[in-house]
Coordinates of C-alpha atoms in Angstrom, one line a residue:
Chain A
M10 CA 0.0 0.0 0.0
R11 CA 2.8 2.3 1.0
Y12 CA 4.5 1.5 -2.3
L13 CA 1.4 2.3 -4.4
K14 CA 1.2 5.8 -3.0
K15 CA 4.9 6.4 -3.5
D16 CA 4.8 5.1 -7.1
F17 CA 1.8 7.3 -7.9
I18 CA 3.4 10.5 -6.4
A19 CA 6.8 9.8 -8.0
G20 CA 5.8 10.7 -11.6
I21 CA 4.0 13.9 -10.6
I22 CA 7.0 15.9 -9.3
R23 CA 10.1 14.1 -8.2
A24 CA 10.3 12.0 -11.4
N25 CA 8.3 14.3 -13.6
P26 CA 8.8 13.0 -17.2
I27 CA 9.2 16.4 -18.8
F28 CA 10.9 18.6 -16.1
I29 CA 13.0 16.1 -14.3
L30 CA 13.6 13.0 -16.5
L31 CA 13.5 15.1 -19.7
L32 CA 11.6 12.4 -21.5
G33 CA 8.8 12.7 -24.0
L34 CA 10.0 16.2 -25.0
C35 CA 9.2 15.8 -28.7
P36 CA 5.4 16.0 -28.2
A37 CA 5.8 18.4 -25.3
L38 CA 7.6 20.9 -27.5
A39 CA 5.6 20.3 -30.7
V40 CA 1.9 20.3 -29.6
S41 CA 2.2 22.6 -26.6
T42 CA 0.8 25.6 -28.5
S43 CA -2.7 25.4 -27.0
L44 CA -4.5 24.0 -24.0
D45 CA -6.7 21.8 -26.1
N46 CA -3.7 20.1 -27.6
A47 CA -2.1 19.7 -24.2
I48 CA -5.1 18.0 -22.8
G49 CA -5.7 15.8 -25.9
M50 CA -2.1 14.7 -26.0
T51 CA -2.0 14.0 -22.3
A52 CA -5.1 11.8 -22.5
A53 CA -3.8 9.9 -25.5
A54 CA -0.3 9.4 -24.1
T55 CA -1.6 8.4 -20.6
F56 CA -4.0 5.8 -22.1
V57 CA -1.1 4.3 -24.0
L58 CA 1.2 4.5 -21.0
L59 CA -1.4 2.8 -18.7
G60 CA -2.2 0.1 -21.3
A61 CA 1.4 -0.7 -22.0
N62 CA 2.3 -0.7 -18.3
I63 CA -0.5 -3.1 -17.5
I64 CA 0.2 -5.5 -20.3
I65 CA 3.9 -5.5 -19.8
A66 CA 3.6 -6.0 -16.0
V67 CA 1.2 -9.0 -16.6
I68 CA 3.6 -10.8 -19.0
R69 CA 6.8 -9.5 -17.5
R70 CA 7.9 -12.9 -16.3
Y71 CA 7.6 -14.5 -19.8
I72 CA 9.3 -11.8 -21.9
P73 CA 12.6 -13.1 -23.1
K74 CA 15.3 -10.6 -22.3
Q75 CA 16.8 -10.4 -25.7
V76 CA 13.6 -9.3 -27.4
R77 CA 12.1 -7.2 -24.6
I78 CA 12.5 -3.9 -26.5
P79 CA 10.7 -5.2 -29.7
V80 CA 8.0 -6.7 -27.5
F81 CA 7.5 -3.3 -25.8
I82 CA 7.4 -1.5 -29.1
V83 CA 4.9 -3.9 -30.6
I84 CA 2.6 -3.5 -27.6
I85 CA 3.0 0.3 -27.5
A86 CA 2.5 0.6 -31.3
T87 CA -0.7 -1.5 -31.1
L88 CA -2.1 0.7 -28.4
V89 CA -1.2 3.9 -30.2
T90 CA -2.9 2.6 -33.4
I91 CA -6.0 1.9 -31.4
V92 CA -6.0 5.4 -29.9
D93 CA -5.4 6.8 -33.4
L94 CA -8.4 4.9 -34.9
L95 CA -10.6 5.8 -32.0
L96 CA -9.8 9.5 -32.2
Q97 CA -10.4 9.5 -35.9
G98 CA -13.8 7.9 -35.4
F99 CA -15.0 9.6 -32.3
A100 CA -13.1 12.9 -32.0
P101 CA -12.1 13.9 -35.5
A102 CA -11.4 17.5 -34.6
L103 CA -8.9 16.5 -31.9
S104 CA -7.4 13.9 -34.2
K105 CA -6.8 16.6 -36.8
A106 CA -5.3 19.0 -34.3
L107 CA -2.8 16.5 -32.9
G108 CA -2.1 15.1 -36.4
I109 CA 1.2 13.3 -36.8
F110 CA 1.9 13.5 -33.0
I111 CA -0.5 10.7 -32.2
P112 CA 1.3 8.1 -34.3
L113 CA 4.5 9.5 -32.9
I114 CA 3.5 8.5 -29.3
V115 CA 5.0 5.1 -30.4
V116 CA 8.5 6.6 -30.1
N117 CA 7.8 8.7 -27.0
C118 CA 10.7 7.7 -24.7
M119 CA 8.6 8.4 -21.6
I120 CA 6.4 5.3 -22.4
L121 CA 9.3 3.1 -23.4
E122 CA 11.3 4.1 -20.4
R123 CA 8.5 3.4 -18.0
A124 CA 8.1 -0.1 -19.6
E125 CA 11.8 -0.8 -19.4
A126 CA 12.5 0.7 -16.0
F127 CA 9.3 0.0 -14.1
A128 CA 6.6 -2.2 -15.6
S129 CA 8.9 -5.0 -16.7
K130 CA 10.1 -5.3 -13.1
Q131 CA 7.1 -4.4 -10.9
S132 CA 3.7 -5.8 -10.0
V133 CA 0.6 -4.8 -12.0
G134 CA -0.8 -2.7 -9.2
R135 CA 2.4 -0.7 -8.8
S136 CA 2.7 -0.3 -12.6
I137 CA -0.8 1.1 -12.8
M138 CA -0.2 3.6 -10.1
N139 CA 3.1 4.6 -11.7
A140 CA 1.5 5.0 -15.1
L141 CA -1.2 7.2 -13.6
G142 CA 1.3 9.3 -11.7
T143 CA 3.5 9.7 -14.7
G144 CA 0.5 10.6 -16.8
I145 CA -0.5 13.3 -14.4
G146 CA 3.1 14.6 -14.3
F147 CA 3.2 14.7 -18.1
G148 CA -0.2 16.4 -18.1
W149 CA 0.5 19.3 -15.8
A150 CA 3.9 19.9 -17.4
L151 CA 2.3 20.0 -20.9
T152 CA -0.5 22.2 -19.6
L153 CA 1.9 24.7 -18.0
I154 CA 4.0 25.0 -21.1
S155 CA 0.9 25.3 -23.3
L156 CA -0.6 27.9 -21.0
I157 CA 2.5 30.1 -21.2
R158 CA 2.9 29.7 -25.0
Q159 CA -0.8 30.3 -25.8
L160 CA -1.1 33.2 -23.4
F161 CA 1.9 35.1 -24.8
G162 CA 1.8 33.8 -28.3
T163 CA -1.9 34.7 -29.0
G164 CA -2.6 37.1 -26.1
S165 CA -5.6 35.1 -25.0
L166 CA -6.5 31.7 -23.5
S167 CA -9.2 29.4 -24.8
L168 CA -10.3 26.0 -23.9
F169 CA -12.3 23.8 -26.3
G170 CA -13.6 26.9 -28.1
R171 CA -14.4 28.9 -25.0
Q172 CA -12.5 32.1 -24.4
L173 CA -11.1 32.1 -20.9
L174 CA -9.0 35.2 -20.8
T175 CA -7.8 37.9 -23.1
I176 CA -5.1 40.5 -22.5
P177 CA -6.2 43.4 -24.6
G178 CA -2.8 44.9 -25.5
L179 CA -1.1 41.6 -26.0
A180 CA -3.9 40.2 -28.2
R181 CA -3.4 43.0 -30.7
E182 CA 0.4 42.5 -30.9
P183 CA 1.1 39.0 -29.6
A184 CA 4.6 37.7 -29.1
I185 CA 4.3 35.1 -31.9
I186 CA 7.8 33.8 -31.1
F187 CA 6.2 31.8 -28.3
L188 CA 4.3 29.7 -30.9
F189 CA 7.3 28.9 -32.9
P190 CA 9.5 25.8 -32.0
M191 CA 12.2 28.1 -30.6
G192 CA 9.6 29.6 -28.3
A193 CA 8.9 26.1 -27.0
F194 CA 12.6 25.6 -26.2
F195 CA 12.8 29.0 -24.4
V196 CA 9.7 28.2 -22.3
V197 CA 10.8 24.7 -21.4
G198 CA 14.4 25.8 -20.7
L199 CA 13.3 28.6 -18.4
L200 CA 10.9 26.3 -16.6
L201 CA 13.6 23.8 -16.2
A202 CA 15.9 26.4 -14.7
L203 CA 13.0 27.6 -12.4
F204 CA 12.4 24.1 -11.1
K205 CA 16.1 23.5 -10.6
W206 CA 16.3 26.8 -8.7
L207 CA 13.3 25.8 -6.5
G208 CA 15.2 22.6 -5.7
V209 CA 12.6 20.3 -7.1
S210 CA 15.1 18.5 -9.3
N211 CA 17.3 16.2 -7.3
N212 CA 19.6 14.9 -10.0
A213 CA 22.7 16.8 -11.0
Chain B
M6 CA 8.5 -28.5 -23.4
I7 CA 10.6 -25.6 -24.7
K8 CA 12.9 -23.9 -22.3
R9 CA 12.3 -20.3 -21.6
S10 CA 15.8 -19.3 -22.2
S11 CA 16.0 -21.0 -25.6
G12 CA 16.1 -19.3 -28.9
S13 CA 12.9 -21.0 -30.1
F14 CA 10.9 -19.7 -27.1
T15 CA 12.1 -16.2 -28.0
I16 CA 10.9 -16.5 -31.5
L17 CA 7.6 -18.1 -30.5
F18 CA 7.0 -15.4 -27.9
L19 CA 7.7 -12.5 -30.3
T20 CA 5.5 -14.2 -33.0
L21 CA 2.7 -14.6 -30.5
I22 CA 2.9 -11.0 -29.5
V23 CA 2.8 -9.8 -33.1
F24 CA -0.1 -12.2 -33.9
L25 CA -2.1 -10.9 -30.9
S26 CA -1.3 -7.3 -32.0
V27 CA -2.6 -8.0 -35.5
V28 CA -5.8 -9.6 -34.2
T29 CA -6.4 -6.7 -31.9
L30 CA -5.8 -4.1 -34.6
S31 CA -8.0 -5.8 -37.2
L32 CA -10.8 -5.9 -34.6
T33 CA -10.4 -2.2 -33.8
D34 CA -10.3 -1.4 -37.5
D35 CA -13.5 -3.3 -38.0
L36 CA -15.2 -1.5 -35.1
T37 CA -14.0 2.0 -36.1
Q38 CA -14.1 1.8 -39.9
E39 CA -17.7 2.9 -40.3
R40 CA -17.3 5.6 -37.6
I41 CA -14.2 7.0 -39.3
A42 CA -15.9 6.9 -42.8
A43 CA -19.0 8.6 -41.3
A44 CA -16.9 11.2 -39.5
R45 CA -15.1 12.0 -42.8
Q46 CA -18.4 12.2 -44.6
A47 CA -19.8 14.5 -42.0
A48 CA -16.8 16.7 -42.1
I49 CA -17.2 17.0 -45.9
K50 CA -20.9 17.7 -45.6
R51 CA -20.3 20.4 -43.0
M52 CA -17.7 22.0 -45.2
L53 CA -20.1 21.9 -48.2
I54 CA -22.9 23.4 -46.2
S55 CA -20.6 26.2 -44.9
L56 CA -20.1 27.1 -48.6
F57 CA -23.6 26.4 -49.9
S58 CA -25.9 27.1 -47.0
E59 CA -29.0 26.3 -49.1
M60 CA -27.7 22.8 -50.1
E61 CA -30.2 20.0 -49.9
A62 CA -28.2 17.2 -51.5
Y63 CA -24.9 16.7 -53.1
H64 CA -23.5 14.2 -55.6
Y65 CA -19.9 13.2 -55.7
D66 CA -18.4 12.2 -59.0
A67 CA -15.6 9.9 -57.9
Q68 CA -13.9 10.0 -61.3
L69 CA -13.7 13.8 -61.7
R70 CA -13.6 14.2 -57.9
I71 CA -16.1 17.0 -58.1
Y72 CA -19.1 17.6 -55.8
T73 CA -22.2 18.9 -57.4
I74 CA -24.5 20.7 -55.1
F75 CA -28.3 20.5 -55.5
E76 CA -31.1 22.6 -54.2
A77 CA -34.7 21.5 -55.0
G78 CA -33.3 19.0 -57.5
K79 CA -31.4 21.7 -59.5
P80 CA -27.6 22.0 -59.5
I81 CA -26.6 25.3 -57.8
G82 CA -22.8 24.9 -57.9
Q83 CA -19.8 22.7 -57.7
A84 CA -17.1 22.1 -55.2
F85 CA -13.8 20.2 -55.2
M86 CA -10.8 19.7 -53.0
V87 CA -7.3 20.8 -53.9
Q88 CA -4.0 20.6 -52.1
A89 CA -1.6 23.5 -52.0
G90 CA 2.0 23.4 -50.8
G91 CA 2.2 25.8 -47.9
Y92 CA 5.0 26.9 -45.6
G93 CA 4.5 24.2 -43.0
G94 CA 3.2 21.4 -45.2
P95 CA 0.2 20.7 -47.4
I96 CA -2.9 22.9 -47.2
D97 CA -6.1 21.2 -48.1
I98 CA -8.6 23.6 -49.6
M99 CA -12.2 23.2 -50.6
V100 CA -13.2 25.4 -53.5
G101 CA -16.9 26.2 -54.2
L102 CA -18.0 27.5 -57.6
E103 CA -21.3 29.1 -58.6
T104 CA -23.0 27.8 -61.8
D105 CA -21.5 30.8 -63.7
Y106 CA -18.1 29.6 -62.5
S107 CA -17.4 32.6 -60.3
L108 CA -16.2 31.7 -56.8
R109 CA -18.7 30.9 -54.1
G110 CA -15.9 30.8 -51.7
I111 CA -13.1 28.7 -50.3
R112 CA -12.6 26.8 -47.1
I113 CA -9.3 25.6 -45.5
V114 CA -9.9 22.0 -44.6
S115 CA -6.6 21.3 -43.0
H116 CA -3.2 22.9 -42.8
R117 CA 0.0 23.0 -40.8
E118 CA 0.9 26.7 -41.2
T119 CA 2.5 28.7 -38.4
P120 CA 0.0 29.8 -35.8
G121 CA -0.5 33.5 -35.8
L122 CA 1.1 34.0 -39.2
G123 CA 0.4 31.6 -42.0
A124 CA -2.5 30.1 -40.0
R125 CA -4.4 33.3 -40.5
I126 CA -5.4 32.0 -44.0
T127 CA -8.2 30.3 -42.0
E128 CA -9.6 33.6 -40.8
A129 CA -12.9 34.8 -42.3
A130 CA -11.4 38.2 -43.2
F131 CA -9.1 36.4 -45.7
L132 CA -11.6 33.8 -46.9
E133 CA -14.2 36.5 -47.7
R134 CA -11.8 38.1 -50.2
F135 CA -12.4 35.2 -52.5
V136 CA -16.2 35.4 -52.7
G137 CA -17.6 36.3 -56.1
L138 CA -14.3 36.5 -57.9
T139 CA -13.9 35.2 -61.4
V140 CA -10.9 33.1 -62.3
E141 CA -8.9 36.0 -63.7
Q142 CA -9.4 38.0 -60.5
I143 CA -8.1 35.2 -58.3
A144 CA -4.6 36.6 -57.7
L145 CA -2.8 38.8 -55.3
T146 CA -3.3 42.6 -55.7
R147 CA 0.4 42.9 -56.6
D148 CA -0.2 40.4 -59.4
N149 CA -3.1 42.5 -60.7
G150 CA -5.7 40.4 -58.9
R151 CA -8.3 41.2 -56.3
I152 CA -6.9 39.5 -53.2
D153 CA -5.0 41.4 -50.6
G154 CA -2.3 39.4 -48.9
I155 CA -1.7 39.0 -45.2
T156 CA 1.3 40.6 -43.6
A157 CA 4.0 38.0 -42.8
A158 CA 2.0 35.2 -44.4
T159 CA 3.1 35.7 -48.0
I160 CA 4.1 32.1 -48.7
S161 CA 0.9 30.6 -47.3
V162 CA -1.3 33.2 -49.0
R163 CA 0.4 32.8 -52.3
A164 CA 0.2 29.1 -52.1
V165 CA -3.6 29.2 -51.5
V166 CA -4.3 31.9 -54.1
D167 CA -2.3 30.4 -56.9
K168 CA -3.4 26.9 -56.3
V169 CA -7.1 27.8 -56.2
R170 CA -6.8 29.7 -59.5
E171 CA -4.7 26.9 -61.1
A172 CA -7.1 24.2 -59.9
I173 CA -10.2 25.9 -61.3
I174 CA -8.5 26.3 -64.7
T175 CA -7.3 22.7 -64.9
K176 CA -10.3 21.0 -63.3
I177 CA -13.3 22.7 -64.7
D178 CA -14.2 23.1 -68.4
L179 CA -14.5 26.9 -68.3
P180 CA -16.1 28.6 -71.2
N181 CA -14.0 31.4 -72.8
V182 CA -10.9 30.6 -70.8
E183 CA -7.8 29.5 -72.5
K184 CA -6.0 26.7 -70.7
E185 CA -2.4 27.2 -69.9
E186 CA -0.4 24.7 -71.8

């Protein structure tokens, strides 16, 4: 029980995939231009992470060591394709917005790393908790990056078509640089520095 | 009984995983195929209605890839899809034509242009500039056309404008218009 809680908490801050482990940065940098994208990406990646962790934890004793990575990849790719098809069928707008980055979840290191470092060694229960925690950690990181980029890049915040906040002066002349890839690097870099300064990061 | 550490177990295991993956995927495909087709159909219909609000039915000619729009049994216009090469990738555009071959309007179906710059081609202010133009008028103002560009979005705008004009010329049998050879 103690472990379950620890495994869940770990991914949120101490082993946050984006800010501490620096994994899964490709989607984090690429789709973090709006809150909608951040939430959609988080949901898709968390589903795949959870599914992969469960399946791998269940069969962990049978996976031959030499082919473990191919096995992980096949499982992850299968789950990603399922998500892709479901999104196309049931949420076409979101599917279009996330575009190529849904298929690219296959090569999201965060998911492969969790499979290799955690699910292939731990019980199903612990793997589920760890996946959920890591998913939440990925989610708030992505949301924070998107929030900053959308706010400064467009001068307003919107969520699923609803306008949440507009900064009058900024909306007229937004700092478009935030929406560019380099803006993503700036934001992520500054946030990393901030978390380091706050002492959240414990690795060198 | 095969030993777990043996090579044949490894091969069998991986084969089994791939087999299960194939089965799962074909099942998912079966379940979602209709939904996906329906979602695409619905998206096309929404796009057509946004161009032809009075549309009652449409017919798709799969060979010419042209949609004919009907109201009360009479054709009121045509529409087709065209792809332009934008700054960030392909831009899919739906072009709507009146029966006299002037532009009913265009819609950007999908694009990957830079948000805040090229992506402004999806804004109504830009799309409205196309309404009612004849083929010769579909060009940027600086090319003696009737369409004002968007600041800092030249590549995206030019891609859309040029492709729409070119597509109408090549796709539709226009009366009195010489085809570019």
